[in-house]
Steps between C-alpha positions, in 0.01 A plus 500: 500500500765752593679449179228695329537811712625805338787523729673324789817428648720218396373177644148632553291196563281326753758516774554887448880489411620183349363276785693704763210688667565360841499680829871606429534495123808604337467827316779455247450138425804395667339303766658705778168569677608855568178672381119422501368508144163686478298447182319824393210508244448845370229637254588613147728370216882514505767288331665207701841673464371840630334323782817315605702839476241674728503204750872518517507874578236446756698213649813723557288691743282216657794273573639764728172634649294194547716201406289407202516474123209508256397339180277736297225371282265735293232456238280217637146485376204413714498126409869467593451675827194289598678181404808600717287581800270198485798279461692645791775660299783632727447868443600766781350828370232544228311784339143362459389752231422222237303281729110532431342641808841600636500545892174317544614203293832449661351533856199287433726226337733509802785604268622785712722484807359695813713809558420656824788354703746529206415856462556589864831320509652576162292768328495798724642715218221390269243551776624858540449578116156337455181702590315305755167571333632309188658219700157415655394426140746212503349309787254220511335430834748717672786314354765684256584319196643764267665836500374776282733628228574881527311564180155657438279401781219725365394492138348726248364374170444602149675476153858524381536636149792508267655851501625483143154441365339753718752767392461413136119542508507802732317308783501679833468244770343638825621373835145397589247399257201298408423197286339742243826691490680171439257377242558828306881444505465140392283599209744762385794250523305236314401735223862622446666165554249213401799264490548548878324343787366793690438320828697198602529281810720593790641140480452179312167323458283793581679623812354834607553759782133593540399843573203374724594610853367192664648308783532135372508361859761248411365325183220729356245235577298738716640856504436844642383681188682844578757481769480891532174463660398386848288201397631167624223290322661229284339472158543293183728687261296391196176651635647842575420802276858601490618163348201481259548852376861432448434183289232688295747780425778246403259308270422835330872579459572150361222541239660827396840331447675677774618188693772250397303209323679221694521681831389207700712253340834670424808349673696819459595743779625852450257570222563861480852419376346378180170595341305636808408847582331487850450260792312508827772556767534586865678825584742614769785753501763376260265274306578660175856381532389144611286473188794623280731246647259228430387602156766729364241773436448831678143546616244746632265393766123605530355403844138387544512499874746609772692288757322229680642243744368150568652195655629342170701814410762500780508114522512460121827426308675446820741237645482189728729235653344183353417229754763286322798722582786334660627816654216736611713683747774584248233580250363761741845639547529544129157639456574752769802616302289530187298755699779686661827468301506742195774301320319166538169651397658674189664184398189293511288762330722660240801257457861586432637845486664568163317202341134555580512859623724806565458809713395808312739725706721520817203553728406135446137560542392399153591219262460425130593230240866480407575648152387259230294289736127455441338504841237248365776267390781534754484132618356604842162669508452762758168450678530711816144458623556113512792510756469577875633867511535703180501812728859480596634472134580775257223629285508422124550794268172554332300518819631856484471535875771408744233543778295209352514288812368783718206556271429133483470496881275802484285324234481174712376700790240683307303187385131465614498190695235236455289436814628131470865601498693218670233234437624163380254268347505123587336320224539137657143480635355535148793368293271284281289806410814706438634249262171477319467878479849552377426260214208723415695809526772360263226447239355852503684771702798586276288474181239732657771761618648504157167534302568168332145375570170685510415605867119520421504124418780375715469698845179324592663154419805602702295590795268201490811268469666660785203444722467143393873461595438640851590873484222585744657249763849653439357858556319393823820328635715807392253731660504306824882512515517863422237584762716309749813680401346849516347406850859399616653834404 
């Protein structure tokens, strides 16, 4: 399985280092037993050679500071991660971004190691960095299972649009706008460039960062329709006016030729880099640069709604110590360094100075790609949000703001919190119904969201099949758990 990953250290395999991932594994393969070997699985693609080079640079620090070495693996898809966790792969630290359901899934499947004692003993530096409010979102029944990355813990949402096309057509993109504003822009682009896909998925197979400000309450099987409001009534998403209106709008846009024809089936990511003009996207300070690094295109943003905060935002895309880790104490020591040591954090996030990045000037506050290096093909992708602490690393040139991290914190604190903030859904009492409803969801939801099927005909079928599968029982159980959670606060 691991041979299929996009990058991994030499000897990556079921033993996490050539069969030497014992309690005192050799870090250099010499069998000396001098260093504990920690297997680290990060998100995002990178070449094997580059991963090994970053790992060795990290090792020069960690050997001295915590007596450990690392083996770095990046680029695993959901299937590879699920197989590794279900089979008990010896992994010591893992970003769970690619796991469907993320925090809820890893906790409910008992894949995550409990962290309370480890954090107290070996993670005081990390604890001092993390907002206590966000840390609460990483607990289940009072037990801590993850630590939130220092990324966006609030989220605004809207559209990202290619700057070159907007400038060419004289399109002025407002900071905040409406779906009618976006429709007008898409029509103008479609008329001027009929060969382009005016609106494309955020990621493969109909992936979409939606603009509906709902709290998914874990799995979207029973939601709070608008987390900016005080209502704590759990409802079926398919029956809400906001969802139905959205699907009808997207059906109209699809009929007008404004949406990529194979939006729900494409296997491609980074669709703005080729033939796409716009996509649904979340926004935070610095997001324009993040989209550029992922797509190679500069973008403008138009927000549909301002920052909101619900449980899945701070605990999403974060890290855990898998239950199968052979070295949980050392893993926490490394994790603590990833939050507190600027050099360690910069290596994991941005790679090697001179090869993957260079400082823009002597102040060492901002970095850019080395001359002649394409940031989208450097061999080590920079995905700062997917690592524990981007806020102690230099800011990439293009963000145009050396105070980006200060602004990100201000943005995070400005999010309107859901009344269910901190609630973790336990689906085990209705697992059969959840499985049945997810099968229904997979048949309808993505197609409805992208206007690929007529909502007038298919929304009633979707609702009826969800009810037959047990959505009302799920909602009743979720409401019961949410009421108990709120009463305990």
